[in-house]
Structure formats: C-alpha cells, structure tokens
Amino acid sequence: MAARSPWLVCRRRRPGARLRLYCFPHSGGSPGEYVRWADDLPDVEVWGIQAPGRGSRITETPATSVQEFVDGLLASTEFVAPFVFFGHSLGGLTSFETARALRAAGRPLPERLVLSAYPAPHLSHPRTPLHTLDDDELLAAIDERYGGLPDTLRQDPELVRLVVPAYRADFTIFETYKHDPRPPLDIPLSVLGGESDLTTPLLPEWHRHTTADCTVQLLPGGHFYLREQAEDFMNVLRRLI
C-alpha cells in the first residue's frame, strides 16, 4: 500500500531495511531534497512526503489547512513499522499533527519524531502574514525571512506560476494554524535547529508535547542550517535514528 500512495516518493527501495524514515518537507518544498539522504543512510529506506500541488502532483490543488493535509495523507498512506518521522520547518508541524492523528486512529506510531526548525506548536508567534501577498511580494518576503529560495526562481515567470500556489498554500497552513491541546505523545522528540534561526528560542518548549525524552540540539547556521552544515547534520540524523 505504501508504494502506491501518491503522497510517497522513494529513490532507493530497501524492503529489508531496519527502519523507514518519512520526511515532511518545508514550505514550498518537494521530497527530492530529502530522498537523496538514502545515499548516506544505507540501512534505512527513505521516503519523502509529496503533498498535492508539487512534483508529479503539480496539477492538484494544494492543501490549505493542517486538517486537510493530514486527512489526505492518512487516507491513502500506510506507514510501515518501524519508522521515524522527520519534518523541517512546516514539515515539523505536519509530521507532529500526523503522529497525533495516527494515535487518534489507533494506528502504529513513529519510533521518534525529529523536528527541525519549527517552534513548539502551542506557542503564538504573530508575524505579518505572507500568504495574502501577491506573487512577487510573497517570494521576496519568504527569501528575506527564511532564505533558501534559488536565485533562478524569480527569473523564470513560468516557474513562478507553477510553484507559487504551493508556497502560498503552505504559508496559509502555517499562518492560520490553531493548536488543539491534547494529551502529549508518548514517543521521544528530537528537536534540531540553526543557532541563528529566528525559531530557535522557541524550540525547547517542544518538551510539553511528549511524556518521553525531548532533546534540543543546535548547529551553526540559519533556518536552512541542514544545508549549510550538511555533513554535520547527517551525522546527527544518523545517530538519532
């Protein structure tokens, strides 16, 4: 069932792997960046979450709420145990809410959540909304606030037309999210971030969302520290999983 889900992308199938790592991308991100990690994790089967509106699903309407995202993912996807969730930025939120939905449905839970560069979800972090901006303003604001956008993106109007709806939808998810207090999870949380990222002061509060261990580890860099410190990040991830 997992292989047939439109939500899943895998670069290297490893049916006999000791563990499966499901990666939830950042806002506007695609699974391509994450499934390449299989080259550095030879005993892990790495899957990327491909939401509607990107990659081979570019013609589909993107989800604009956490509930819509999680409902769509769980309706067509079976996570093969044992497994770990990794989520960067918005992926931290969607992976966390997916784990809570799995618990509510009585389905197997991940062995661990690795949550990267996303503040604890119960905290309010009001900022000027981005999802209501026009296309050029939206991309400029994202690049100024978080970085990580390729220079070629805004130079290609056709590419902008294709990818902006996914960015806008993801920032709608983030900026309209309202935390629903529920009992904490009973699985370990490993929280990662960049030392100079704006989200970093809010990371320790993730401890409220588990009855198990919660650790926070920082690496040099900003919001995309995992690209800036790719080798060190992979060493950390390898140790965690």
PDB file of C-alpha atoms in Angstrom:
ATOM      1  CA  MET A   1       0.000   0.000   0.000  1.00  0.00           C
ATOM      2  CA  ALA A   2       2.808   2.428   0.876  1.00  0.00           C
ATOM      3  CA  ALA A   3       4.367   2.182  -2.588  1.00  0.00           C
ATOM      4  CA  ARG A   4       1.059   3.070  -4.279  1.00  0.00           C
ATOM      5  CA  SER A   5       0.312   6.163  -2.213  1.00  0.00           C
ATOM      6  CA  PRO A   6       0.555   9.368  -4.284  1.00  0.00           C
ATOM      7  CA  TRP A   7       1.897  11.021  -1.147  1.00  0.00           C
ATOM      8  CA  LEU A   8       5.101   8.978  -1.075  1.00  0.00           C
ATOM      9  CA  VAL A   9       8.290   9.195  -3.119  1.00  0.00           C
ATOM     10  CA  CYS A  10      11.290   6.890  -2.702  1.00  0.00           C
ATOM     11  CA  ARG A  11      14.625   6.993  -4.504  1.00  0.00           C
ATOM     12  CA  ARG A  12      16.085   3.721  -3.251  1.00  0.00           C
ATOM     13  CA  ARG A  13      13.723   0.931  -2.289  1.00  0.00           C
ATOM     14  CA  ARG A  14      15.099  -1.224   0.526  1.00  0.00           C
ATOM     15  CA  PRO A  15      12.422  -3.728   1.586  1.00  0.00           C
ATOM     16  CA  GLY A  16      14.793  -5.314   4.096  1.00  0.00           C
ATOM     17  CA  ALA A  17      15.787  -2.034   5.761  1.00  0.00           C
ATOM     18  CA  ARG A  18      15.858  -1.955   9.553  1.00  0.00           C
ATOM     19  CA  LEU A  19      13.930   1.333   9.572  1.00  0.00           C
ATOM     20  CA  ARG A  20      11.906   3.663   7.377  1.00  0.00           C
ATOM     21  CA  LEU A  21      12.362   7.419   7.532  1.00  0.00           C
ATOM     22  CA  TYR A  22       9.417   9.516   6.346  1.00  0.00           C
ATOM     23  CA  CYS A  23      10.419  13.112   5.582  1.00  0.00           C
ATOM     24  CA  PHE A  24       7.953  16.020   5.665  1.00  0.00           C
ATOM     25  CA  PRO A  25       9.230  18.980   3.595  1.00  0.00           C
ATOM     26  CA  HIS A  26       9.372  22.659   4.436  1.00  0.00           C
ATOM     27  CA  SER A  27       7.005  25.257   2.973  1.00  0.00           C
ATOM     28  CA  GLY A  28       7.036  25.047  -0.809  1.00  0.00           C
ATOM     29  CA  GLY A  29       9.477  22.153  -0.617  1.00  0.00           C
ATOM     30  CA  SER A  30       9.429  18.888  -2.506  1.00  0.00           C
ATOM     31  CA  PRO A  31      10.582  15.437  -1.389  1.00  0.00           C
ATOM     32  CA  GLY A  32      13.506  15.389  -3.835  1.00  0.00           C
ATOM     33  CA  GLU A  33      15.912  17.044  -1.398  1.00  0.00           C
ATOM     34  CA  TYR A  34      15.114  14.514   1.308  1.00  0.00           C
ATOM     35  CA  VAL A  35      15.023  11.224  -0.584  1.00  0.00           C
ATOM     36  CA  ARG A  36      18.634  11.849  -1.626  1.00  0.00           C
ATOM     37  CA  TRP A  37      19.565  11.203   2.002  1.00  0.00           C
ATOM     38  CA  ALA A  38      19.232   7.494   1.183  1.00  0.00           C
ATOM     39  CA  ASP A  39      22.774   7.720  -0.227  1.00  0.00           C
ATOM     40  CA  ASP A  40      24.055   8.495   3.291  1.00  0.00           C
ATOM     41  CA  LEU A  41      21.718   6.122   5.152  1.00  0.00           C
ATOM     42  CA  PRO A  42      22.407   2.732   3.566  1.00  0.00           C
ATOM     43  CA  ASP A  43      20.403   0.715   6.097  1.00  0.00           C
ATOM     44  CA  VAL A  44      17.340   2.988   6.023  1.00  0.00           C
ATOM     45  CA  GLU A  45      14.537   3.249   3.471  1.00  0.00           C
ATOM     46  CA  VAL A  46      13.903   6.963   2.996  1.00  0.00           C
ATOM     47  CA  TRP A  47      10.507   8.215   1.858  1.00  0.00           C
ATOM     48  CA  GLY A  48       9.567  11.795   1.051  1.00  0.00           C
ATOM     49  CA  ILE A  49       6.077  13.155   1.582  1.00  0.00           C
ATOM     50  CA  GLN A  50       4.785  14.668  -1.660  1.00  0.00           C
ATOM     51  CA  ALA A  51       1.730  16.796  -0.996  1.00  0.00           C
ATOM     52  CA  PRO A  52      -0.713  17.917  -3.700  1.00  0.00           C
ATOM     53  CA  GLY A  53       0.480  20.811  -5.843  1.00  0.00           C
ATOM     54  CA  ARG A  54       4.119  19.802  -6.324  1.00  0.00           C
ATOM     55  CA  GLY A  55       6.214  17.323  -8.274  1.00  0.00           C
ATOM     56  CA  SER A  56       4.135  14.750 -10.112  1.00  0.00           C
ATOM     57  CA  ARG A  57       1.070  16.202  -8.320  1.00  0.00           C
ATOM     58  CA  ILE A  58       1.609  19.748  -9.601  1.00  0.00           C
ATOM     59  CA  THR A  59      -1.846  19.909 -11.199  1.00  0.00           C
ATOM     60  CA  GLU A  60      -3.626  19.037  -7.929  1.00  0.00           C
ATOM     61  CA  THR A  61      -4.981  21.691  -5.569  1.00  0.00           C
ATOM     62  CA  PRO A  62      -2.669  22.160  -2.565  1.00  0.00           C
ATOM     63  CA  ALA A  63      -3.968  21.658   0.977  1.00  0.00           C
ATOM     64  CA  THR A  64      -4.500  24.906   2.875  1.00  0.00           C
ATOM     65  CA  SER A  65      -5.016  23.541   6.401  1.00  0.00           C
ATOM     66  CA  VAL A  66      -3.303  21.012   8.628  1.00  0.00           C
ATOM     67  CA  GLN A  67      -6.512  19.012   8.852  1.00  0.00           C
ATOM     68  CA  GLU A  68      -6.829  18.774   5.062  1.00  0.00           C
ATOM     69  CA  PHE A  69      -3.173  17.768   4.759  1.00  0.00           C
ATOM     70  CA  VAL A  70      -3.317  15.095   7.459  1.00  0.00           C
ATOM     71  CA  ASP A  71      -6.670  13.665   6.357  1.00  0.00           C
ATOM     72  CA  GLY A  72      -5.444  13.292   2.782  1.00  0.00           C
ATOM     73  CA  LEU A  73      -2.165  11.718   3.834  1.00  0.00           C
ATOM     74  CA  LEU A  74      -3.668   9.171   6.216  1.00  0.00           C
ATOM     75  CA  ALA A  75      -6.477   8.223   3.844  1.00  0.00           C
ATOM     76  CA  SER A  76      -4.076   6.812   1.262  1.00  0.00           C
ATOM     77  CA  THR A  77      -0.853   6.057   3.112  1.00  0.00           C
ATOM     78  CA  GLU A  78       0.258   3.211   5.339  1.00  0.00           C
ATOM     79  CA  PHE A  79       3.465   3.840   7.264  1.00  0.00           C
ATOM     80  CA  VAL A  80       5.496   0.647   7.507  1.00  0.00           C
ATOM     81  CA  ALA A  81       6.873  -0.006  11.006  1.00  0.00           C
ATOM     82  CA  PRO A  82       9.347   0.531  12.444  1.00  0.00           C
ATOM     83  CA  PHE A  83       9.574   4.110  11.236  1.00  0.00           C
ATOM     84  CA  VAL A  84      10.649   7.616  12.205  1.00  0.00           C
ATOM     85  CA  PHE A  85       9.194  10.960  11.106  1.00  0.00           C
ATOM     86  CA  PHE A  86      11.473  13.848  10.152  1.00  0.00           C
ATOM     87  CA  GLY A  87       9.984  17.278   9.500  1.00  0.00           C
ATOM     88  CA  HIS A  88      11.772  20.509   8.629  1.00  0.00           C
ATOM     89  CA  SER A  89      10.103  23.881   9.212  1.00  0.00           C
ATOM     90  CA  LEU A  90       6.430  23.458   8.228  1.00  0.00           C
ATOM     91  CA  GLY A  91       7.232  19.741   7.992  1.00  0.00           C
ATOM     92  CA  GLY A  92       7.789  19.792  11.738  1.00  0.00           C
ATOM     93  CA  LEU A  93       4.184  20.828  12.236  1.00  0.00           C
ATOM     94  CA  THR A  94       2.693  18.437   9.664  1.00  0.00           C
ATOM     95  CA  SER A  95       4.715  15.476  10.966  1.00  0.00           C
ATOM     96  CA  PHE A  96       3.666  16.229  14.546  1.00  0.00           C
ATOM     97  CA  GLU A  97      -0.013  16.516  13.624  1.00  0.00           C
ATOM     98  CA  THR A  98       0.236  13.340  11.543  1.00  0.00           C
ATOM     99  CA  ALA A  99       1.589  11.485  14.570  1.00  0.00           C
ATOM    100  CA  ARG A 100      -1.293  12.780  16.694  1.00  0.00           C
ATOM    101  CA  ALA A 101      -3.789  11.690  14.046  1.00  0.00           C
ATOM    102  CA  LEU A 102      -2.227   8.225  13.896  1.00  0.00           C
ATOM    103  CA  ARG A 103      -2.628   7.921  17.664  1.00  0.00           C
ATOM    104  CA  ALA A 104      -6.262   9.034  17.471  1.00  0.00           C
ATOM    105  CA  ALA A 105      -6.912   6.402  14.795  1.00  0.00           C
ATOM    106  CA  GLY A 106      -5.218   3.628  16.794  1.00  0.00           C
ATOM    107  CA  ARG A 107      -2.577   3.151  14.114  1.00  0.00           C
ATOM    108  CA  PRO A 108       1.150   2.455  14.645  1.00  0.00           C
ATOM    109  CA  LEU A 109       3.181   5.467  15.750  1.00  0.00           C
ATOM    110  CA  PRO A 110       6.683   6.514  14.743  1.00  0.00           C
ATOM    111  CA  GLU A 111       9.539   5.405  16.970  1.00  0.00           C
ATOM    112  CA  ARG A 112      10.658   9.046  17.177  1.00  0.00           C
ATOM    113  CA  LEU A 113       9.845  12.495  15.837  1.00  0.00           C
ATOM    114  CA  VAL A 114      12.808  14.516  14.562  1.00  0.00           C
ATOM    115  CA  LEU A 115      11.532  18.097  14.431  1.00  0.00           C
ATOM    116  CA  SER A 116      13.656  20.686  12.680  1.00  0.00           C
ATOM    117  CA  ALA A 117      13.436  24.488  12.776  1.00  0.00           C
ATOM    118  CA  TYR A 118       9.795  24.718  13.817  1.00  0.00           C
ATOM    119  CA  PRO A 119       8.650  26.326  17.082  1.00  0.00           C
ATOM    120  CA  ALA A 120       6.634  24.365  19.617  1.00  0.00           C
ATOM    121  CA  PRO A 121       3.082  24.391  18.218  1.00  0.00           C
ATOM    122  CA  HIS A 122       1.290  25.744  21.283  1.00  0.00           C
ATOM    123  CA  LEU A 123       3.266  28.990  21.136  1.00  0.00           C
ATOM    124  CA  SER A 124       1.941  32.015  19.335  1.00  0.00           C
ATOM    125  CA  HIS A 125       4.416  33.693  17.038  1.00  0.00           C
ATOM    126  CA  PRO A 126       2.480  36.502  15.360  1.00  0.00           C
ATOM    127  CA  ARG A 127       4.154  37.974  12.318  1.00  0.00           C
ATOM    128  CA  THR A 128       2.978  39.845   9.263  1.00  0.00           C
ATOM    129  CA  PRO A 129       1.046  37.276   7.170  1.00  0.00           C
ATOM    130  CA  LEU A 130       2.686  36.300   3.912  1.00  0.00           C
ATOM    131  CA  HIS A 131       0.026  34.165   2.269  1.00  0.00           C
ATOM    132  CA  THR A 132      -2.073  37.205   1.291  1.00  0.00           C
ATOM    133  CA  LEU A 133       0.773  38.934  -0.600  1.00  0.00           C
ATOM    134  CA  ASP A 134       0.967  38.956  -4.380  1.00  0.00           C
ATOM    135  CA  ASP A 135       3.341  36.513  -6.044  1.00  0.00           C
ATOM    136  CA  ASP A 136       6.467  38.693  -6.249  1.00  0.00           C
ATOM    137  CA  GLU A 137       5.990  40.084  -2.744  1.00  0.00           C
ATOM    138  CA  LEU A 138       5.412  36.597  -1.359  1.00  0.00           C
ATOM    139  CA  LEU A 139       8.631  35.192  -2.794  1.00  0.00           C
ATOM    140  CA  ALA A 140      10.645  38.235  -1.738  1.00  0.00           C
ATOM    141  CA  ALA A 141       9.287  38.044   1.819  1.00  0.00           C
ATOM    142  CA  ILE A 142       9.985  34.315   2.089  1.00  0.00           C
ATOM    143  CA  ASP A 143      13.546  34.797   0.872  1.00  0.00           C
ATOM    144  CA  GLU A 144      14.150  37.700   3.265  1.00  0.00           C
ATOM    145  CA  ARG A 145      12.676  35.928   6.285  1.00  0.00           C
ATOM    146  CA  TYR A 146      13.908  32.363   5.759  1.00  0.00           C
ATOM    147  CA  GLY A 147      16.287  32.273   2.794  1.00  0.00           C
ATOM    148  CA  GLY A 148      16.678  29.123   0.743  1.00  0.00           C
ATOM    149  CA  LEU A 149      14.994  30.244  -2.481  1.00  0.00           C
ATOM    150  CA  PRO A 150      17.055  29.602  -5.633  1.00  0.00           C
ATOM    151  CA  ASP A 151      18.145  32.735  -7.495  1.00  0.00           C
ATOM    152  CA  THR A 152      16.748  31.347 -10.734  1.00  0.00           C
ATOM    153  CA  LEU A 153      13.202  31.101  -9.404  1.00  0.00           C
ATOM    154  CA  ARG A 154      12.088  34.710  -9.758  1.00  0.00           C
ATOM    155  CA  GLN A 155      13.861  34.985 -13.123  1.00  0.00           C
ATOM    156  CA  ASP A 156      11.542  32.410 -14.675  1.00  0.00           C
ATOM    157  CA  PRO A 157       7.906  33.638 -14.768  1.00  0.00           C
ATOM    158  CA  GLU A 158       6.608  30.234 -15.847  1.00  0.00           C
ATOM    159  CA  LEU A 159       8.353  28.517 -12.952  1.00  0.00           C
ATOM    160  CA  VAL A 160       6.963  31.116 -10.557  1.00  0.00           C
ATOM    161  CA  ARG A 161       3.464  30.465 -11.873  1.00  0.00           C
ATOM    162  CA  LEU A 162       3.899  26.747 -11.163  1.00  0.00           C
ATOM    163  CA  VAL A 163       5.400  26.889  -7.679  1.00  0.00           C
ATOM    164  CA  VAL A 164       3.828  29.940  -6.038  1.00  0.00           C
ATOM    165  CA  PRO A 165       0.487  28.192  -5.335  1.00  0.00           C
ATOM    166  CA  ALA A 166       2.298  25.583  -3.223  1.00  0.00           C
ATOM    167  CA  TYR A 167       4.196  28.265  -1.289  1.00  0.00           C
ATOM    168  CA  ARG A 168       1.016  30.240  -0.727  1.00  0.00           C
ATOM    169  CA  ALA A 169      -0.916  27.173   0.417  1.00  0.00           C
ATOM    170  CA  ASP A 170       1.844  26.135   2.825  1.00  0.00           C
ATOM    171  CA  PHE A 171       2.050  29.583   4.384  1.00  0.00           C
ATOM    172  CA  THR A 172      -1.723  29.552   4.702  1.00  0.00           C
ATOM    173  CA  ILE A 173      -1.382  26.322   6.699  1.00  0.00           C
ATOM    174  CA  PHE A 174       1.292  27.841   8.917  1.00  0.00           C
ATOM    175  CA  GLU A 175      -0.305  31.247   9.424  1.00  0.00           C
ATOM    176  CA  THR A 176      -3.866  30.044  10.071  1.00  0.00           C
ATOM    177  CA  TYR A 177      -2.917  27.069  12.282  1.00  0.00           C
ATOM    178  CA  LYS A 178      -4.601  26.939  15.685  1.00  0.00           C
ATOM    179  CA  HIS A 179      -3.212  24.472  18.167  1.00  0.00           C
ATOM    180  CA  ASP A 180      -5.684  21.957  19.601  1.00  0.00           C
ATOM    181  CA  PRO A 181      -4.482  20.949  23.091  1.00  0.00           C
ATOM    182  CA  ARG A 182      -4.451  17.179  23.528  1.00  0.00           C
ATOM    183  CA  PRO A 183      -2.519  14.794  25.791  1.00  0.00           C
ATOM    184  CA  PRO A 184       1.189  14.688  24.922  1.00  0.00           C
ATOM    185  CA  LEU A 185       2.591  11.918  22.768  1.00  0.00           C
ATOM    186  CA  ASP A 186       4.437   9.030  24.357  1.00  0.00           C
ATOM    187  CA  ILE A 187       7.336   8.972  21.899  1.00  0.00           C
ATOM    188  CA  PRO A 188      10.740  10.705  22.014  1.00  0.00           C
ATOM    189  CA  LEU A 189      11.148  14.083  20.352  1.00  0.00           C
ATOM    190  CA  SER A 190      14.494  15.168  18.917  1.00  0.00           C
ATOM    191  CA  VAL A 191      14.405  18.877  18.136  1.00  0.00           C
ATOM    192  CA  LEU A 192      17.022  20.412  15.837  1.00  0.00           C
ATOM    193  CA  GLY A 193      17.679  23.953  14.696  1.00  0.00           C
ATOM    194  CA  GLY A 194      20.171  26.527  13.486  1.00  0.00           C
ATOM    195  CA  GLU A 195      21.889  28.712  16.063  1.00  0.00           C
ATOM    196  CA  SER A 196      20.947  31.932  14.264  1.00  0.00           C
ATOM    197  CA  ASP A 197      17.432  30.955  13.163  1.00  0.00           C
ATOM    198  CA  LEU A 198      14.534  33.049  14.422  1.00  0.00           C
ATOM    199  CA  THR A 199      12.691  29.909  15.583  1.00  0.00           C
ATOM    200  CA  THR A 200      15.493  28.712  17.860  1.00  0.00           C
ATOM    201  CA  PRO A 201      14.370  30.386  21.136  1.00  0.00           C
ATOM    202  CA  LEU A 202      11.007  28.610  20.798  1.00  0.00           C
ATOM    203  CA  LEU A 203      12.371  25.088  20.305  1.00  0.00           C
ATOM    204  CA  PRO A 204      12.805  23.969  23.953  1.00  0.00           C
ATOM    205  CA  GLU A 205       9.065  24.254  24.570  1.00  0.00           C
ATOM    206  CA  TRP A 206       8.534  21.096  22.494  1.00  0.00           C
ATOM    207  CA  HIS A 207       9.066  19.174  25.752  1.00  0.00           C
ATOM    208  CA  ARG A 208       5.416  19.851  26.613  1.00  0.00           C
ATOM    209  CA  HIS A 209       4.292  17.597  23.776  1.00  0.00           C
ATOM    210  CA  THR A 210       5.748  14.292  24.935  1.00  0.00           C
ATOM    211  CA  THR A 211       5.905  12.207  28.085  1.00  0.00           C
ATOM    212  CA  ALA A 212       9.128  10.669  26.753  1.00  0.00           C
ATOM    213  CA  ASP A 213      12.527  12.284  26.253  1.00  0.00           C
ATOM    214  CA  CYS A 214      12.802  15.601  24.445  1.00  0.00           C
ATOM    215  CA  THR A 215      16.230  16.841  23.412  1.00  0.00           C
ATOM    216  CA  VAL A 216      17.245  20.030  21.606  1.00  0.00           C
ATOM    217  CA  GLN A 217      20.416  20.271  19.533  1.00  0.00           C
ATOM    218  CA  LEU A 218      21.625  23.286  17.564  1.00  0.00           C
ATOM    219  CA  LEU A 219      24.033  23.506  14.654  1.00  0.00           C
ATOM    220  CA  PRO A 220      25.673  26.614  13.212  1.00  0.00           C
ATOM    221  CA  GLY A 221      23.554  28.355  10.605  1.00  0.00           C
ATOM    222  CA  GLY A 222      20.136  29.787   9.958  1.00  0.00           C
ATOM    223  CA  HIS A 223      16.769  28.341   9.014  1.00  0.00           C
ATOM    224  CA  PHE A 224      18.358  26.008   6.458  1.00  0.00           C
ATOM    225  CA  TYR A 225      21.265  25.011   8.689  1.00  0.00           C
ATOM    226  CA  LEU A 226      20.835  21.423   7.428  1.00  0.00           C
ATOM    227  CA  ARG A 227      22.084  22.577   4.016  1.00  0.00           C
ATOM    228  CA  GLU A 228      24.778  24.855   5.412  1.00  0.00           C
ATOM    229  CA  GLN A 229      26.117  22.098   7.695  1.00  0.00           C
ATOM    230  CA  ALA A 230      25.146  19.111   5.563  1.00  0.00           C
ATOM    231  CA  GLU A 231      27.796  16.689   6.806  1.00  0.00           C
ATOM    232  CA  ASP A 232      27.347  17.515  10.491  1.00  0.00           C
ATOM    233  CA  PHE A 233      23.587  17.418  10.124  1.00  0.00           C
ATOM    234  CA  MET A 234      23.689  13.980   8.529  1.00  0.00           C
ATOM    235  CA  ASN A 235      25.907  12.708  11.343  1.00  0.00           C
ATOM    236  CA  VAL A 236      23.356  13.976  13.876  1.00  0.00           C
ATOM    237  CA  LEU A 237      20.441  12.458  11.984  1.00  0.00           C
ATOM    238  CA  ARG A 238      22.225   9.137  11.606  1.00  0.00           C
ATOM    239  CA  ARG A 239      22.817   8.994  15.358  1.00  0.00           C
ATOM    240  CA  LEU A 240      19.222   9.876  16.187  1.00  0.00           C
ATOM    241  CA  ILE A 241      17.642   7.207  14.010  1.00  0.00           C
TER     242      ILE A 241
END
